[in-house]
């Protein structure tokens, strides 16, 4: 069983590794693609990696929603995974909208 301090340490390590991976992804992709496409891909990766969800009812700790959704889809089907799929859908939608806004404002081509 995790204590509160070990749970927080694991949560911070996961978030730190996720943010480091997103920075690496952004630096790697900017060599090959336009800034608007890089923003879309990095924001989608952030939404998929960093969205939290409760593993099941009655649990007070959080887990990555993508992992929870994968396990719940495999074990209980779509109905059992809806509590993790809803936040994923919301954050993916927000990432696409934000990337579109960035593309139309900041990363706009000069003509």
Short mmCIF file of N, CA and C in Angstrom, two decimals:
data_model
loop_
_atom_site.label_atom_id
_atom_site.label_comp_id
_atom_site.label_asym_id
_atom_site.label_seq_id
_atom_site.Cartn_x
_atom_site.Cartn_y
_atom_site.Cartn_z
N UNK A 1 0.83 -1.17 0.00
CA UNK A 1 0.00 0.00 0.00
C UNK A 1 0.88 1.24 0.00
N UNK A 2 0.49 2.22 -0.76
CA UNK A 2 1.25 3.46 -0.84
C UNK A 2 0.87 4.38 0.30
N UNK A 3 1.87 5.03 0.85
CA UNK A 3 1.58 6.09 1.80
C UNK A 3 1.33 7.37 1.01
N UNK A 4 0.87 8.40 1.69
CA UNK A 4 0.57 9.65 0.98
C UNK A 4 1.82 10.26 0.36
N UNK A 5 2.93 10.21 1.06
CA UNK A 5 4.15 10.80 0.52
C UNK A 5 4.70 10.00 -0.67
N UNK A 6 4.60 8.67 -0.62
CA UNK A 6 5.08 7.88 -1.76
C UNK A 6 4.14 8.03 -2.96
N UNK A 7 2.84 8.19 -2.71
CA UNK A 7 1.90 8.43 -3.80
C UNK A 7 2.21 9.77 -4.47
N UNK A 8 2.45 10.81 -3.68
CA UNK A 8 2.78 12.11 -4.25
C UNK A 8 4.10 12.08 -5.00
N UNK A 9 5.08 11.35 -4.47
CA UNK A 9 6.36 11.23 -5.17
C UNK A 9 6.19 10.53 -6.51
N UNK A 10 5.39 9.47 -6.54
CA UNK A 10 5.14 8.77 -7.80
C UNK A 10 4.37 9.65 -8.77
N UNK A 11 3.41 10.42 -8.28
CA UNK A 11 2.65 11.32 -9.12
C UNK A 11 3.54 12.40 -9.72
N UNK A 12 4.42 12.98 -8.90
CA UNK A 12 5.34 14.01 -9.40
C UNK A 12 6.33 13.42 -10.40
N UNK A 13 6.80 12.22 -10.17
CA UNK A 13 7.73 11.58 -11.11
C UNK A 13 7.04 11.32 -12.44
N UNK A 14 5.79 10.86 -12.41
CA UNK A 14 5.05 10.61 -13.64
C UNK A 14 4.81 11.91 -14.40
N UNK A 15 4.39 12.95 -13.71
CA UNK A 15 4.14 14.22 -14.36
C UNK A 15 5.43 14.82 -14.92
N UNK A 16 6.51 14.72 -14.17
CA UNK A 16 7.80 15.23 -14.65
C UNK A 16 8.28 14.49 -15.88
N UNK A 17 8.16 13.17 -15.88
CA UNK A 17 8.56 12.39 -17.05
C UNK A 17 7.67 12.71 -18.25
N UNK A 18 6.39 12.89 -18.02
CA UNK A 18 5.49 13.24 -19.10
C UNK A 18 5.81 14.60 -19.70
N UNK A 19 6.09 15.59 -18.85
CA UNK A 19 6.44 16.91 -19.34
C UNK A 19 7.78 16.90 -20.07
N UNK A 20 8.74 16.14 -19.57
CA UNK A 20 10.04 16.02 -20.25
C UNK A 20 9.86 15.38 -21.63
N UNK A 21 9.01 14.37 -21.71
CA UNK A 21 8.75 13.73 -23.00
C UNK A 21 8.07 14.68 -23.96
N UNK A 22 7.15 15.50 -23.46
CA UNK A 22 6.47 16.47 -24.32
C UNK A 22 7.44 17.53 -24.84
N UNK A 23 8.35 17.98 -24.01
CA UNK A 23 9.38 18.93 -24.46
C UNK A 23 10.27 18.30 -25.52
N UNK A 24 10.69 17.08 -25.30
CA UNK A 24 11.51 16.38 -26.28
C UNK A 24 10.76 16.20 -27.59
N UNK A 25 9.49 15.84 -27.50
CA UNK A 25 8.67 15.67 -28.69
C UNK A 25 8.56 16.98 -29.47
N UNK A 26 8.35 18.09 -28.75
CA UNK A 26 8.24 19.39 -29.41
C UNK A 26 9.54 19.76 -30.10
N UNK A 27 10.67 19.57 -29.44
CA UNK A 27 11.95 19.91 -30.06
C UNK A 27 12.26 19.01 -31.26
N UNK A 28 11.89 17.76 -31.18
CA UNK A 28 12.15 16.82 -32.26
C UNK A 28 11.26 17.11 -33.47
N UNK A 29 9.98 17.36 -33.22
CA UNK A 29 9.05 17.57 -34.32
C UNK A 29 9.22 18.92 -35.01
N UNK A 30 9.72 19.93 -34.30
CA UNK A 30 9.83 21.25 -34.91
C UNK A 30 10.83 21.28 -36.05
N UNK A 31 11.72 20.31 -36.13
CA UNK A 31 12.67 20.23 -37.23
C UNK A 31 12.00 19.80 -38.52
N UNK A 32 10.91 19.07 -38.42
CA UNK A 32 10.30 18.44 -39.59
C UNK A 32 8.96 19.03 -40.00
N UNK A 33 8.19 19.55 -39.07
CA UNK A 33 6.84 20.02 -39.37
C UNK A 33 6.67 21.47 -38.99
N UNK A 34 5.58 22.04 -39.47
CA UNK A 34 5.24 23.43 -39.18
C UNK A 34 4.81 23.58 -37.73
N UNK A 35 4.93 24.80 -37.18
CA UNK A 35 4.58 25.02 -35.76
C UNK A 35 3.14 24.66 -35.41
N UNK A 36 2.19 24.90 -36.30
CA UNK A 36 0.80 24.55 -36.00
C UNK A 36 0.60 23.05 -35.84
N UNK A 37 1.25 22.27 -36.70
CA UNK A 37 1.15 20.82 -36.61
C UNK A 37 1.85 20.30 -35.36
N UNK A 38 3.00 20.89 -35.04
CA UNK A 38 3.72 20.50 -33.82
C UNK A 38 2.86 20.79 -32.59
N UNK A 39 2.22 21.96 -32.57
CA UNK A 39 1.36 22.31 -31.44
C UNK A 39 0.22 21.31 -31.30
N UNK A 40 -0.38 20.92 -32.41
CA UNK A 40 -1.48 19.94 -32.37
C UNK A 40 -1.00 18.62 -31.80
N UNK A 41 0.11 18.11 -32.31
CA UNK A 41 0.60 16.80 -31.86
C UNK A 41 1.05 16.82 -30.40
N UNK A 42 1.72 17.90 -29.99
CA UNK A 42 2.17 17.98 -28.60
C UNK A 42 0.99 18.13 -27.65
N UNK A 43 0.01 18.92 -28.03
CA UNK A 43 -1.17 19.07 -27.18
C UNK A 43 -1.99 17.79 -27.11
N UNK A 44 -2.09 17.06 -28.22
CA UNK A 44 -2.78 15.76 -28.17
C UNK A 44 -2.03 14.77 -27.28
N UNK A 45 -0.71 14.74 -27.40
CA UNK A 45 0.08 13.85 -26.55
C UNK A 45 -0.08 14.24 -25.08
N UNK A 46 -0.10 15.54 -24.79
CA UNK A 46 -0.29 15.98 -23.41
C UNK A 46 -1.66 15.57 -22.89
N UNK A 47 -2.68 15.70 -23.72
CA UNK A 47 -4.02 15.30 -23.30
C UNK A 47 -4.09 13.82 -23.01
N UNK A 48 -3.47 13.01 -23.84
CA UNK A 48 -3.52 11.56 -23.64
C UNK A 48 -2.66 11.11 -22.47
N UNK A 49 -1.52 11.74 -22.27
CA UNK A 49 -0.60 11.30 -21.21
C UNK A 49 -0.96 11.84 -19.83
N UNK A 50 -1.42 13.06 -19.76
CA UNK A 50 -1.53 13.73 -18.47
C UNK A 50 -2.94 13.85 -17.91
N UNK A 51 -3.93 13.31 -18.59
CA UNK A 51 -5.30 13.36 -18.08
C UNK A 51 -5.46 12.32 -16.97
N UNK A 52 -5.90 12.75 -15.78
CA UNK A 52 -6.09 11.79 -14.69
C UNK A 52 -7.52 11.24 -14.66
N UNK A 53 -7.65 10.09 -14.03
CA UNK A 53 -8.97 9.48 -13.81
C UNK A 53 -8.89 8.59 -12.57
N UNK A 54 -10.03 8.38 -11.95
CA UNK A 54 -10.09 7.44 -10.83
C UNK A 54 -10.16 6.03 -11.40
N UNK A 55 -9.38 5.10 -10.87
CA UNK A 55 -9.39 3.73 -11.41
C UNK A 55 -10.75 3.04 -11.27
N UNK A 56 -11.46 3.30 -10.20
CA UNK A 56 -12.80 2.74 -10.01
C UNK A 56 -13.49 3.54 -8.92
N UNK A 57 -14.75 3.25 -8.70
CA UNK A 57 -15.52 3.98 -7.68
C UNK A 57 -14.98 3.69 -6.29
N UNK A 58 -14.97 4.72 -5.46
CA UNK A 58 -14.53 4.56 -4.08
C UNK A 58 -13.04 4.70 -3.87
N UNK A 59 -12.28 4.93 -4.93
CA UNK A 59 -10.83 5.08 -4.83
C UNK A 59 -10.52 6.57 -4.83
N UNK A 60 -9.63 7.00 -3.94
CA UNK A 60 -9.32 8.42 -3.84
C UNK A 60 -8.04 8.82 -4.56
N UNK A 61 -7.33 7.85 -5.12
CA UNK A 61 -6.11 8.17 -5.85
C UNK A 61 -6.41 8.24 -7.34
N UNK A 62 -5.54 8.93 -8.06
CA UNK A 62 -5.72 9.10 -9.50
C UNK A 62 -4.71 8.26 -10.25
N UNK A 63 -5.06 7.93 -11.48
CA UNK A 63 -4.17 7.20 -12.38
C UNK A 63 -4.32 7.82 -13.76
N UNK A 64 -3.38 7.58 -14.65
CA UNK A 64 -3.53 8.11 -16.02
C UNK A 64 -4.79 7.55 -16.68
N UNK A 65 -5.60 8.44 -17.24
CA UNK A 65 -6.88 8.03 -17.80
C UNK A 65 -6.71 7.09 -18.99
N UNK A 66 -5.65 7.24 -19.75
CA UNK A 66 -5.43 6.36 -20.90
C UNK A 66 -5.22 4.92 -20.45
N UNK A 67 -4.46 4.74 -19.39
CA UNK A 67 -4.21 3.40 -18.86
C UNK A 67 -5.47 2.82 -18.23
N UNK A 68 -6.18 3.65 -17.47
CA UNK A 68 -7.42 3.19 -16.85
C UNK A 68 -8.42 2.80 -17.93
N UNK A 69 -8.54 3.62 -18.96
CA UNK A 69 -9.49 3.31 -20.04
C UNK A 69 -9.10 2.03 -20.77
N UNK A 70 -7.82 1.83 -21.00
CA UNK A 70 -7.37 0.60 -21.67
C UNK A 70 -7.70 -0.64 -20.87
N UNK A 71 -7.39 -0.62 -19.58
CA UNK A 71 -7.69 -1.78 -18.74
C UNK A 71 -9.20 -2.00 -18.61
N UNK A 72 -9.95 -0.92 -18.42
CA UNK A 72 -11.40 -1.08 -18.26
C UNK A 72 -12.06 -1.54 -19.55
N UNK A 73 -11.56 -1.08 -20.71
CA UNK A 73 -12.09 -1.57 -21.98
C UNK A 73 -11.83 -3.06 -22.14
N UNK A 74 -10.63 -3.49 -21.77
CA UNK A 74 -10.28 -4.90 -21.92
C UNK A 74 -11.05 -5.79 -20.93
N UNK A 75 -11.28 -5.30 -19.73
CA UNK A 75 -11.89 -6.13 -18.70
C UNK A 75 -13.41 -6.01 -18.61
N UNK A 76 -13.93 -4.78 -18.77
CA UNK A 76 -15.36 -4.57 -18.52
C UNK A 76 -16.12 -4.03 -19.72
N UNK A 77 -15.44 -3.71 -20.79
CA UNK A 77 -16.11 -3.17 -21.96
C UNK A 77 -16.24 -1.66 -21.91
N UNK A 78 -16.98 -1.14 -22.88
CA UNK A 78 -17.10 0.31 -23.02
C UNK A 78 -17.84 0.94 -21.85
N UNK A 79 -18.87 0.28 -21.35
CA UNK A 79 -19.63 0.85 -20.23
C UNK A 79 -18.77 1.01 -18.99
N UNK A 80 -17.89 0.07 -18.73
CA UNK A 80 -17.01 0.16 -17.57
C UNK A 80 -15.91 1.18 -17.73
N UNK A 81 -15.61 1.56 -18.96
CA UNK A 81 -14.52 2.51 -19.21
C UNK A 81 -15.00 3.94 -19.41
N UNK A 82 -16.29 4.17 -19.39
CA UNK A 82 -16.80 5.52 -19.68
C UNK A 82 -16.32 6.56 -18.69
N UNK A 83 -16.08 6.19 -17.43
CA UNK A 83 -15.62 7.17 -16.45
C UNK A 83 -14.20 7.66 -16.77
N UNK A 84 -13.44 6.91 -17.56
CA UNK A 84 -12.11 7.34 -17.98
C UNK A 84 -12.13 7.91 -19.40
N UNK A 85 -13.05 7.46 -20.22
CA UNK A 85 -13.12 7.94 -21.60
C UNK A 85 -13.69 9.36 -21.70
N UNK A 86 -14.59 9.73 -20.80
CA UNK A 86 -15.15 11.08 -20.82
C UNK A 86 -14.10 12.15 -20.60
N UNK A 87 -13.25 12.06 -19.56
CA UNK A 87 -12.22 13.09 -19.41
C UNK A 87 -11.21 13.09 -20.56
N UNK A 88 -10.91 11.90 -21.10
CA UNK A 88 -10.01 11.85 -22.26
C UNK A 88 -10.62 12.57 -23.45
N UNK A 89 -11.89 12.33 -23.72
CA UNK A 89 -12.55 13.00 -24.84
C UNK A 89 -12.59 14.51 -24.63
N UNK A 90 -12.82 14.94 -23.41
CA UNK A 90 -12.86 16.37 -23.12
C UNK A 90 -11.49 17.02 -23.33
N UNK A 91 -10.43 16.40 -22.83
CA UNK A 91 -9.11 17.00 -22.97
C UNK A 91 -8.60 16.92 -24.40
N UNK A 92 -8.93 15.86 -25.13
CA UNK A 92 -8.53 15.78 -26.54
C UNK A 92 -9.26 16.86 -27.34
N UNK A 93 -10.53 17.07 -27.07
CA UNK A 93 -11.28 18.13 -27.74
C UNK A 93 -10.69 19.50 -27.42
N UNK A 94 -10.36 19.73 -26.15
CA UNK A 94 -9.74 21.00 -25.76
C UNK A 94 -8.39 21.18 -26.43
N UNK A 95 -7.63 20.11 -26.58
CA UNK A 95 -6.32 20.20 -27.24
C UNK A 95 -6.47 20.57 -28.71
N UNK A 96 -7.44 19.98 -29.38
CA UNK A 96 -7.66 20.28 -30.80
C UNK A 96 -8.13 21.73 -30.96
N UNK A 97 -9.04 22.19 -30.11
CA UNK A 97 -9.52 23.57 -30.19
C UNK A 97 -8.39 24.55 -29.90
N UNK A 98 -7.59 24.27 -28.89
CA UNK A 98 -6.46 25.15 -28.57
C UNK A 98 -5.44 25.17 -29.69
N UNK A 99 -5.15 24.02 -30.29
CA UNK A 99 -4.22 23.98 -31.42
C UNK A 99 -4.77 24.75 -32.61
N UNK A 100 -6.06 24.66 -32.85
CA UNK A 100 -6.67 25.43 -33.93
C UNK A 100 -6.57 26.92 -33.67
N UNK A 101 -6.84 27.33 -32.44
CA UNK A 101 -6.71 28.75 -32.09
C UNK A 101 -5.27 29.23 -32.23
N UNK A 102 -4.32 28.42 -31.80
CA UNK A 102 -2.91 28.77 -31.96
C UNK A 102 -2.54 28.89 -33.43
N UNK A 103 -3.06 27.98 -34.24
CA UNK A 103 -2.76 28.00 -35.67
C UNK A 103 -3.34 29.24 -36.35
N UNK A 104 -4.51 29.68 -35.89
CA UNK A 104 -5.15 30.84 -36.51
C UNK A 104 -4.62 32.17 -35.99
N UNK A 105 -3.92 32.16 -34.85
CA UNK A 105 -3.44 33.43 -34.27
C UNK A 105 -1.92 33.50 -34.29
N UNK A 106 -1.27 32.76 -33.46
CA UNK A 106 0.18 32.89 -33.26
C UNK A 106 0.97 32.26 -34.40
N UNK A 107 0.60 31.08 -34.85
CA UNK A 107 1.36 30.36 -35.87
C UNK A 107 0.82 30.60 -37.28
N UNK A 108 0.22 31.75 -37.49
CA UNK A 108 -0.34 32.11 -38.78
C UNK A 108 0.77 32.46 -39.75
N UNK A 109 0.62 32.04 -40.98
CA UNK A 109 1.59 32.37 -42.02
C UNK A 109 1.44 33.82 -42.44
N UNK A 110 2.55 34.49 -42.61
CA UNK A 110 2.51 35.85 -43.13
C UNK A 110 2.28 35.79 -44.65
N UNK A 111 1.33 36.60 -45.11
CA UNK A 111 1.07 36.58 -46.56
C UNK A 111 1.21 37.94 -47.17
#
